Short mmCIF file of C-alpha atoms in Angstrom, two decimals:
data_model
loop_
_atom_site.label_atom_id
_atom_site.label_comp_id
_atom_site.label_asym_id
_atom_site.label_seq_id
_atom_site.Cartn_x
_atom_site.Cartn_y
_atom_site.Cartn_z
CA MET A 195 -6.97 -10.66 -25.74
CA ILE A 196 -4.04 -12.76 -24.95
CA SER A 197 -2.02 -11.90 -21.70
CA LYS A 198 1.90 -10.67 -22.23
CA VAL A 199 2.64 -11.37 -18.66
CA PHE A 200 4.59 -14.25 -17.62
CA SER A 201 3.86 -14.49 -13.82
CA ILE A 202 5.23 -17.21 -10.72
CA HIS A 203 4.59 -14.38 -8.18
CA GLY A 204 4.84 -15.51 -4.19
CA LYS A 205 4.81 -18.88 -5.18
CA GLY A 206 7.68 -20.57 -2.58
CA LEU A 207 9.97 -21.33 -4.98
CA LYS A 208 13.41 -22.71 -4.84
CA PHE A 209 15.69 -22.89 -8.31
CA ASN A 210 19.38 -24.15 -7.68
CA SER A 211 19.86 -24.98 -11.64
CA LYS A 212 19.03 -24.67 -15.21
CA ALA A 213 16.57 -28.42 -14.73
CA ASP A 214 14.67 -27.07 -12.08
CA PHE A 215 13.94 -23.34 -13.84
CA GLN A 216 13.39 -25.39 -17.11
CA PRO A 217 9.47 -25.90 -16.46
CA TYR A 218 8.73 -21.96 -16.13
CA LEU A 219 11.62 -20.92 -18.76
CA ASP A 220 9.37 -23.16 -21.28
CA GLU A 221 6.22 -20.93 -20.37
CA LEU A 222 8.00 -17.97 -20.25
CA LYS A 223 9.07 -18.54 -23.65
CA ALA A 224 5.32 -19.74 -24.59
CA VAL A 225 4.50 -16.47 -23.91
CA GLU A 226 5.10 -14.97 -26.72
CA GLY A 227 5.61 -10.61 -27.03
CA VAL A 228 6.59 -11.18 -22.99
CA GLU A 229 6.19 -7.40 -21.46
CA GLU A 230 6.11 -8.18 -18.17
CA ILE A 231 7.67 -10.81 -15.77
CA HIS A 232 7.02 -11.33 -11.43
CA LEU A 233 9.47 -13.50 -10.29
CA GLY A 234 8.93 -11.74 -6.79
CA GLY A 235 8.44 -14.71 -3.91
CA ASN A 236 10.62 -17.32 -5.21
CA THR A 237 14.53 -18.45 -4.67
CA PHE A 238 17.23 -18.12 -7.60
CA GLY A 239 20.16 -19.62 -7.33
CA VAL A 240 23.77 -18.72 -10.08
CA GLU A 241 22.38 -21.62 -12.71
CA ALA A 242 18.90 -20.36 -12.48
CA CYS A 243 19.40 -17.36 -13.01
CA GLU A 244 22.17 -17.61 -16.10
CA ALA A 245 19.10 -19.81 -17.66
CA LEU A 246 17.09 -16.50 -17.07
CA ALA A 247 19.49 -14.05 -18.84
CA GLU A 248 19.91 -16.86 -21.45
CA ALA A 249 16.03 -16.30 -21.83
CA LEU A 250 15.05 -12.63 -21.62
CA LYS A 251 18.56 -11.53 -23.58
CA GLY A 252 17.75 -9.54 -27.06
CA SER A 253 14.17 -9.58 -26.09
CA LYS A 254 12.77 -6.30 -27.94
CA THR A 255 8.69 -6.37 -25.83
CA LEU A 256 9.97 -6.28 -22.10
CA LYS A 257 8.48 -3.52 -20.27
CA VAL A 258 8.75 -4.62 -16.63
CA ALA A 259 11.09 -6.71 -15.40
CA ASP A 260 9.82 -7.64 -12.00
CA LEU A 261 12.70 -9.55 -9.53
CA ALA A 262 11.93 -8.33 -6.18
CA ASP A 263 13.14 -10.63 -3.57
CA ILE A 264 14.22 -13.82 -5.13
CA PHE A 265 17.55 -13.85 -3.72
CA THR A 266 16.20 -14.57 -0.39
CA GLY A 267 18.21 -17.76 1.53
CA ARG A 268 21.18 -17.43 -0.73
CA LEU A 269 24.89 -16.05 -0.11
CA ILE A 270 26.09 -13.34 -0.33
CA THR A 271 28.57 -14.73 -2.56
CA GLU A 272 26.25 -15.94 -4.63
CA ILE A 273 24.05 -13.00 -5.56
CA PRO A 274 26.53 -10.94 -7.28
CA GLN A 275 27.16 -13.33 -9.69
CA ALA A 276 23.29 -13.73 -10.24
CA LEU A 277 22.42 -10.51 -10.08
CA SER A 278 25.53 -9.20 -12.75
CA ALA A 279 23.76 -12.44 -15.13
CA ILE A 280 20.50 -10.91 -15.15
CA CYS A 281 21.84 -7.66 -15.51
CA ASN A 282 23.94 -8.13 -18.19
CA ALA A 283 21.05 -9.85 -20.10
CA LEU A 284 17.95 -6.56 -19.29
CA ARG A 285 21.02 -4.45 -20.16
CA SER A 286 20.54 -5.72 -24.23
CA ILE A 287 16.41 -5.30 -24.23
CA PRO A 288 15.85 -1.29 -25.22
CA SER A 289 12.06 -1.65 -24.92
CA LEU A 290 12.49 -1.98 -20.89
CA VAL A 291 10.97 0.79 -18.65
CA GLU A 292 11.31 -0.66 -15.36
CA LEU A 293 12.98 -2.35 -13.27
CA ASN A 294 12.25 -3.68 -9.76
CA LEU A 295 15.41 -5.36 -6.87
CA SER A 296 13.67 -4.27 -3.97
CA ASP A 297 13.28 -7.12 -0.82
CA ASN A 298 16.83 -8.42 -1.87
CA ALA A 299 19.41 -8.53 0.96
CA PHE A 300 22.35 -7.10 -1.53
CA GLY A 301 24.25 -5.80 0.79
CA GLY A 302 27.07 -3.16 -0.29
CA ARG A 303 28.47 -5.34 -2.70
CA SER A 304 26.20 -6.58 -4.84
CA ALA A 305 25.84 -2.77 -6.11
CA GLU A 306 28.42 -3.36 -8.32
CA PRO A 307 27.00 -6.12 -10.93
CA MET A 308 24.00 -2.81 -11.07
CA VAL A 309 26.35 -0.26 -12.97
CA PRO A 310 26.45 -1.91 -16.28
CA PHE A 311 23.06 -1.63 -16.66
CA LEU A 312 22.50 1.77 -14.89
CA THR A 313 24.84 3.31 -16.83
CA GLN A 314 25.09 1.58 -20.30
CA HIS A 315 20.61 1.22 -20.62
CA ARG A 316 19.91 4.85 -20.81
CA THR A 317 16.15 4.53 -22.29
CA PHE A 318 14.00 2.65 -18.94
CA SER A 319 12.40 5.15 -16.87
CA VAL A 320 11.49 3.71 -13.18
CA LEU A 321 14.26 1.62 -10.83
CA LYS A 322 12.87 0.52 -7.69
CA LEU A 323 15.98 -0.23 -5.32
CA ASN A 324 13.76 -0.79 -1.82
CA ASN A 325 15.31 -2.58 1.07
CA ASN A 326 18.40 -3.59 -0.28
CA GLY A 327 20.78 -2.71 2.70
CA LEU A 328 23.26 -0.86 0.46
CA GLY A 329 24.72 1.16 2.85
CA VAL A 330 26.57 4.05 2.26
CA TRP A 331 29.15 2.39 -0.47
CA GLY A 332 26.43 0.33 -2.22
CA GLY A 333 24.01 4.15 -2.05
CA GLU A 334 27.29 6.03 -3.79
CA THR A 335 27.72 3.00 -5.93
CA VAL A 336 24.16 3.73 -7.84
CA ALA A 337 23.71 6.50 -7.86
CA LYS A 338 27.34 8.16 -9.61
CA ALA A 339 25.79 5.59 -12.27
CA LEU A 340 22.79 6.83 -12.84
CA THR A 341 25.29 10.34 -12.67
CA GLU A 342 27.28 8.71 -15.05
CA SER A 343 24.53 7.49 -17.42
CA ALA A 344 23.26 11.05 -17.65
CA LYS A 345 26.14 12.14 -18.59
CA LEU A 346 26.39 9.22 -21.41
CA SER A 347 22.98 10.91 -22.63
CA LYS A 348 23.85 14.47 -22.85
CA ALA A 349 27.15 13.71 -24.55
CA GLU A 350 24.73 12.14 -26.32
CA GLY A 351 21.98 14.97 -27.16
CA LYS A 352 19.71 13.01 -25.79
CA PRO A 353 17.26 13.79 -22.77
CA SER A 354 17.11 11.18 -19.40
CA ALA A 355 14.73 8.71 -19.46
CA LEU A 356 14.17 8.36 -15.61
CA ARG A 357 11.38 9.48 -14.48
CA THR A 358 11.14 7.00 -10.82
CA VAL A 359 13.38 6.41 -8.24
CA ILE A 360 12.38 4.39 -5.31
CA CYS A 361 15.63 3.91 -2.90
CA GLY A 362 14.09 3.56 0.94
CA ARG A 363 15.12 1.95 3.91
CA ASN A 364 18.84 1.20 2.48
CA ARG A 365 21.06 2.80 5.69
CA LEU A 366 22.36 5.17 2.94
CA GLU A 367 22.91 8.07 5.56
CA ASN A 368 24.35 11.20 4.88
CA GLY A 369 27.73 9.48 3.84
CA SER A 370 25.29 8.89 -0.39
CA ALA A 371 24.01 12.36 -0.02
CA PRO A 372 26.05 14.19 -1.94
CA SER A 373 26.34 11.51 -4.77
CA TRP A 374 22.35 11.02 -5.06
CA ALA A 375 22.69 14.81 -4.72
CA GLU A 376 24.02 15.17 -7.74
CA ALA A 377 22.53 12.13 -9.74
CA PHE A 378 18.65 13.94 -9.52
CA LYS A 379 20.74 16.92 -10.66
CA ALA A 380 21.47 15.16 -13.81
CA HIS A 381 18.28 13.71 -14.11
CA GLY A 382 16.59 16.88 -13.91
CA GLY A 383 12.88 14.50 -15.60
CA LEU A 384 12.75 12.90 -12.53
CA VAL A 385 8.86 12.21 -11.58
CA GLU A 386 8.88 10.48 -8.02
CA VAL A 387 11.59 9.95 -5.91
CA ARG A 388 10.91 8.49 -2.69
CA MET A 389 14.70 8.09 -0.20
CA PHE A 390 11.90 7.13 3.12
CA GLN A 391 14.04 5.34 6.45
CA ASN A 392 17.22 6.06 4.98
CA GLY A 393 19.38 7.35 8.43
CA ILE A 394 19.87 10.78 6.18
CA ARG A 395 20.59 13.70 8.50
CA MET A 396 20.12 17.68 8.19
CA ASP A 397 23.52 17.67 5.75
CA GLY A 398 22.21 15.27 3.93
CA VAL A 399 18.73 16.58 3.45
CA GLU A 400 20.02 19.99 2.19
CA ALA A 401 22.25 17.95 -0.47
CA LEU A 402 18.38 15.92 -1.60
CA ALA A 403 16.70 19.36 -1.67
CA LYS A 404 19.50 20.99 -3.48
CA GLY A 405 19.88 18.60 -5.83
CA LEU A 406 16.51 18.22 -6.17
CA SER A 407 15.60 21.86 -6.78
CA GLY A 408 16.83 21.10 -10.18
CA CYS A 409 14.11 18.23 -11.28
CA PRO A 410 10.54 21.13 -12.05
CA ASP A 411 8.25 18.00 -12.41
CA LEU A 412 8.50 16.40 -9.75
CA GLU A 413 5.38 15.11 -8.19
CA VAL A 414 5.84 13.18 -4.94
CA PHE A 415 8.53 13.30 -3.00
CA ASP A 416 9.18 11.09 -0.31
CA LEU A 417 11.78 11.63 2.76
CA GLN A 418 9.73 10.00 5.57
CA ASP A 419 11.55 8.90 8.57
CA ASN A 420 14.60 11.11 8.24
CA THR A 421 15.97 13.14 10.75
CA PHE A 422 15.79 17.14 9.37
CA THR A 423 15.50 19.71 12.16
CA GLU A 424 15.13 23.04 11.57
CA ARG A 425 18.35 23.21 9.16
CA GLY A 426 16.80 20.03 6.73
CA SER A 427 12.78 21.11 6.94
CA ARG A 428 14.67 24.85 5.60
CA ALA A 429 16.35 23.95 2.94
CA VAL A 430 13.20 21.31 1.68
CA ALA A 431 11.41 24.57 1.98
CA LEU A 432 13.65 26.58 0.30
CA ALA A 433 13.26 23.33 -2.69
CA LEU A 434 9.67 24.00 -2.80
CA PRO A 435 9.31 26.50 -5.12
CA SER A 436 11.07 24.70 -7.69
CA TRP A 437 8.19 21.62 -8.12
CA PRO A 438 4.92 23.47 -8.98
CA LYS A 439 3.80 20.20 -10.09
CA LEU A 440 3.98 18.33 -6.76
CA ARG A 441 1.17 16.45 -5.74
CA GLU A 442 2.32 14.40 -2.30
CA LEU A 443 4.81 15.27 0.26
CA ASN A 444 5.49 13.39 3.17
CA LEU A 445 7.60 14.26 5.68
CA SER A 446 6.10 11.83 8.60
CA ASP A 447 8.47 11.47 11.29
CA CYS A 448 11.26 13.67 9.92
CA LEU A 449 11.41 15.69 13.28
CA LEU A 450 10.95 18.74 12.02
CA LYS A 451 10.31 20.46 15.59
CA PRO A 452 8.06 24.19 15.68
CA LYS A 453 10.97 25.84 13.35
CA GLY A 454 11.31 23.65 10.87
CA GLY A 455 7.40 23.53 11.01
CA LEU A 456 7.09 26.99 10.98
CA ALA A 457 9.81 27.29 7.71
CA LEU A 458 7.67 24.86 5.84
CA GLY A 459 4.25 26.26 6.91
CA THR A 460 5.73 30.03 5.59
CA VAL A 461 6.62 28.57 1.80
CA PHE A 462 3.00 26.58 2.08
CA VAL A 463 0.80 29.48 2.21
CA GLN A 464 2.87 31.13 -0.54
CA GLY A 465 0.77 29.77 -3.17
CA VAL A 466 4.03 27.30 -4.45
CA ASN A 467 2.06 24.01 -4.77
CA PRO A 468 -0.95 24.09 -5.94
CA ASN A 469 -1.49 20.59 -7.31
CA LEU A 470 -0.41 19.13 -4.25
CA GLN A 471 -3.49 16.14 -2.72
CA VAL A 472 -1.40 14.61 -0.18
CA LEU A 473 0.20 15.41 2.64
CA LYS A 474 1.95 13.82 5.49
CA LEU A 475 3.74 15.76 8.18
CA ALA A 476 2.93 13.21 10.58
CA TYR A 477 4.65 13.52 14.00
CA GLY A 478 7.24 16.01 13.63
CA GLU A 479 7.12 17.98 16.51
CA PHE A 480 5.50 20.91 15.55
CA ASP A 481 3.01 23.04 16.90
CA SER A 482 -0.48 24.88 16.83
CA GLY A 483 1.68 27.46 14.45
CA THR A 484 2.78 25.79 11.62
CA ILE A 485 -1.28 23.62 12.02
CA ASP A 486 -2.31 27.48 11.22
CA LEU A 487 -0.17 27.62 8.04
CA ILE A 488 -1.82 24.51 6.94
CA ALA A 489 -5.50 25.67 7.21
CA LYS A 490 -4.89 28.71 5.65
CA ALA A 491 -2.77 26.92 2.22
CA ILE A 492 -5.31 24.64 2.24
CA LYS A 493 -8.11 27.24 2.43
CA ASP A 494 -6.42 29.15 -0.40
CA TYR A 495 -4.58 27.03 -2.41
CA TRP A 496 -5.42 23.26 -2.32
CA PRO A 497 -9.03 22.81 -2.57
CA HIS A 498 -7.85 19.00 -4.46
CA LEU A 499 -6.28 17.76 -0.97
CA ARG A 500 -7.19 14.61 -0.01
CA VAL A 501 -4.80 12.78 2.51
CA LEU A 502 -3.59 14.79 5.51
CA GLU A 503 -1.93 13.50 7.97
CA LEU A 504 -1.31 15.38 10.68
CA ASN A 505 -1.45 13.03 13.62
CA GLY A 506 1.02 13.41 16.81
CA ASN A 507 1.89 16.97 16.55
CA VAL A 508 1.61 19.39 19.71
CA ALA A 509 -1.69 20.52 19.67
CA ASP A 510 -5.09 19.11 20.61
CA PRO A 511 -7.86 17.74 18.71
CA GLU A 512 -9.89 20.64 19.84
CA ASP A 513 -7.88 23.32 19.36
CA GLU A 514 -9.10 26.44 17.32
CA CYS A 515 -5.84 25.39 14.44
CA ILE A 516 -7.18 21.98 14.28
CA THR A 517 -10.46 23.90 13.70
CA ASN A 518 -9.84 25.64 11.05
CA VAL A 519 -8.29 22.63 9.22
CA LYS A 520 -11.19 20.92 9.50
CA ASP A 521 -13.58 23.86 8.01
CA ALA A 522 -10.66 24.44 5.02
CA LEU A 523 -10.93 20.27 3.87
CA GLU A 524 -15.12 21.02 3.94
CA GLY A 525 -15.09 23.72 2.42
CA HIS A 526 -13.25 22.10 -0.61
CA GLY A 527 -15.42 18.99 -0.20
CA GLN A 528 -12.32 17.11 1.31
CA GLU A 529 -13.53 16.82 4.92
CA ASP A 530 -12.43 13.05 5.04
CA ALA A 531 -8.90 14.20 4.05
CA LEU A 532 -7.94 14.14 7.97
CA ASP A 533 -6.32 11.36 9.24
CA ASP A 534 -6.89 10.46 13.33
CA LEU A 535 -5.69 12.52 15.63
CA ASP A 536 -5.45 9.53 18.78
CA ASP A 537 -1.96 10.70 19.36
CA MET A 538 -1.18 14.34 19.44
CA MET A 539 1.00 15.54 21.86
CA ASP A 540 1.08 18.56 24.24
CA ALA A 541 3.11 20.35 25.79
CA ALA A 542 3.90 18.98 28.55
CA ASP A 543 5.12 15.50 26.63
CA LEU A 544 7.13 17.61 24.49
CA GLU A 545 9.00 18.55 27.28
CA ALA A 546 9.29 14.98 28.75
CA GLU A 547 10.56 13.39 25.49
CA GLU A 548 13.02 15.91 24.99
CA GLU A 549 14.30 15.45 28.36
CA GLU A 550 15.04 11.63 27.86
CA VAL A 551 15.61 12.58 23.64
CA HIS A 552 18.54 10.42 22.08
CA PRO A 553 21.92 11.28 21.18
CA ALA A 554 21.79 11.26 17.60
CA VAL A 555 18.52 14.17 18.17
CA ALA A 556 20.49 16.07 20.69
CA GLU A 557 23.33 16.39 18.36
CA ALA A 558 21.38 17.16 15.44
CA GLU A 559 19.94 20.09 18.14
CA GLU A 560 22.90 20.97 18.57
CA ILE A 561 24.75 21.75 15.20
CA ASP A 562 21.70 23.46 14.60
CA LYS A 563 22.14 25.86 17.56
CA ARG A 564 26.09 26.52 16.44
CA GLU A 565 23.97 27.32 13.07
CA ALA A 566 21.66 30.41 14.24
CA GLU A 567 24.84 31.79 15.96
CA GLU A 568 27.01 31.82 13.08
CA GLU A 569 24.04 32.89 11.84
CA ALA A 570 23.44 35.48 13.87
CA ALA A 571 26.93 36.14 13.51
CA ALA A 572 26.10 36.79 9.97
CA GLY A 573 23.54 39.58 10.45
CA GLY A 574 20.75 36.63 10.26
CA LYS A 575 21.91 34.78 7.34
CA SER A 576 22.88 31.03 7.48
CA PRO A 577 25.31 30.05 5.15
CA ALA A 578 23.38 27.07 3.74
CA ALA A 579 20.48 29.46 3.50
CA MET A 580 22.11 31.49 1.25
CA SER A 581 23.23 29.14 -1.13
CA LEU A 582 20.65 26.75 -0.87
CA GLY A 583 18.65 30.09 -1.59
CA LYS A 584 19.28 30.56 -4.96
CA THR A 585 17.05 28.41 -6.26
CA ALA A 586 14.17 30.78 -4.70
CA ALA A 587 13.11 34.63 -4.74
CA PRO A 588 15.17 36.68 -2.30
CA THR A 589 11.95 37.65 -0.51
CA LEU A 590 11.25 33.88 0.18
CA ARG A 591 14.45 33.00 1.10
CA GLU A 592 14.69 36.13 3.36
CA LYS A 593 11.49 34.76 4.91
CA MET A 594 12.99 31.21 5.32
CA VAL A 595 15.39 33.17 7.57
CA ASP A 596 13.43 35.04 10.25
CA ALA A 597 10.53 32.34 9.78
CA ALA A 598 11.26 31.06 13.29
CA ASP A 599 11.06 34.35 15.34
CA ALA A 600 8.77 36.70 12.77
CA LEU A 601 6.23 34.14 13.04
CA ALA A 602 6.60 32.52 16.34
CA ASP A 603 5.17 36.21 17.41
CA MET A 604 2.30 36.45 14.89
CA LEU A 605 0.35 33.25 14.55
CA SER A 606 -1.02 33.18 17.95
CA GLY A 607 -3.78 35.83 16.61
CA VAL A 608 -3.87 34.28 13.71
CA SER A 609 -7.75 32.71 12.29
CA LEU A 610 -7.96 31.33 9.08
CA GLY A 611 -9.43 34.00 7.46
CA ASP A 612 -6.69 35.82 8.06
CA LYS A 613 -3.41 36.70 6.24
CA PRO A 614 0.02 36.98 7.63
CA LYS A 615 1.93 39.50 7.93
CA ALA A 616 5.52 40.06 5.49
CA ALA A 617 8.02 38.73 7.88
#
């Protein structure tokens, strides 16, 4: 079978001019009906990008444009013009399915050249923008372009084709989260969303969870290494029933804390995500109460769970809650699913860490405290829980609000075979 893939990936070549790139352009043109191009690990100047764009323009077969890591060593003043040339060419290729621009140091100013493609090419389904340094403004620019694309498709009576968005390590922070939430809601057919390591905190997590609750086909959700605390954890917990097809959930390094863990665990044991295969909750700073609920969810609802990460939480590897988890996994023939528990914390470790808490974490916990006080004044229902709860059943919403208090007392006596008492 004749290959329809053109790749010079990882060759470390430097293309400043069209002449520099011409031998490889000839090779590209020789690939009849090319479907994939992989150019990463080389560096392209403006003239070389314009030559590439001219070669690609009007292609009727190209499906994958892998352009990750193609601007190493280039001036920030060069990149927008080079990127604009490429994106304008790709805009004319209706067969394109995937665009990967990861590991290019764009910064916010290079988001704008992508807007015409993101807005007007409405049949691509996979967007990978990982580690681009977009920042808040760049993130907003990309998200708003995606929202506009969805609006244009809707006006034409066409469904959104977007299925995968990967936008990690971009310093998106809370400022861009509302725009991303709107984009996710507009593209209701999303299947995979990964936004790890973005400095997103509780308000941003709430916004994202609310937006994604309008995506019933979501299978993969990765928010690793952002800051949840109890408030963000509750928001995601409330959204979980909206994702019945969920296969992978990664909330590791998200500072869930004991109450946040309980909020999630309360939903896990409702069986609303029966297809779960990968659950990553490492370094969440939750305790045995949450781990017991995870064990019960595994036993009752997750026969296909093949990856479970719990390291770095508050329990001894010999505790009953860990035994319950292992027994539940073994019962489904998944005894190798659990990660190594070589960095578990005890209560004393947690207290020591809290004495040296980072200022950002302290501020997050202060916000949680104020919300708790407002909740008490409102009769046990937080404004966030009530607004987000529109996507979940009322009984579940009430359980989220009460989980931290009612379950904390109850769980000390729970064993794997017990059913939690109603909150």
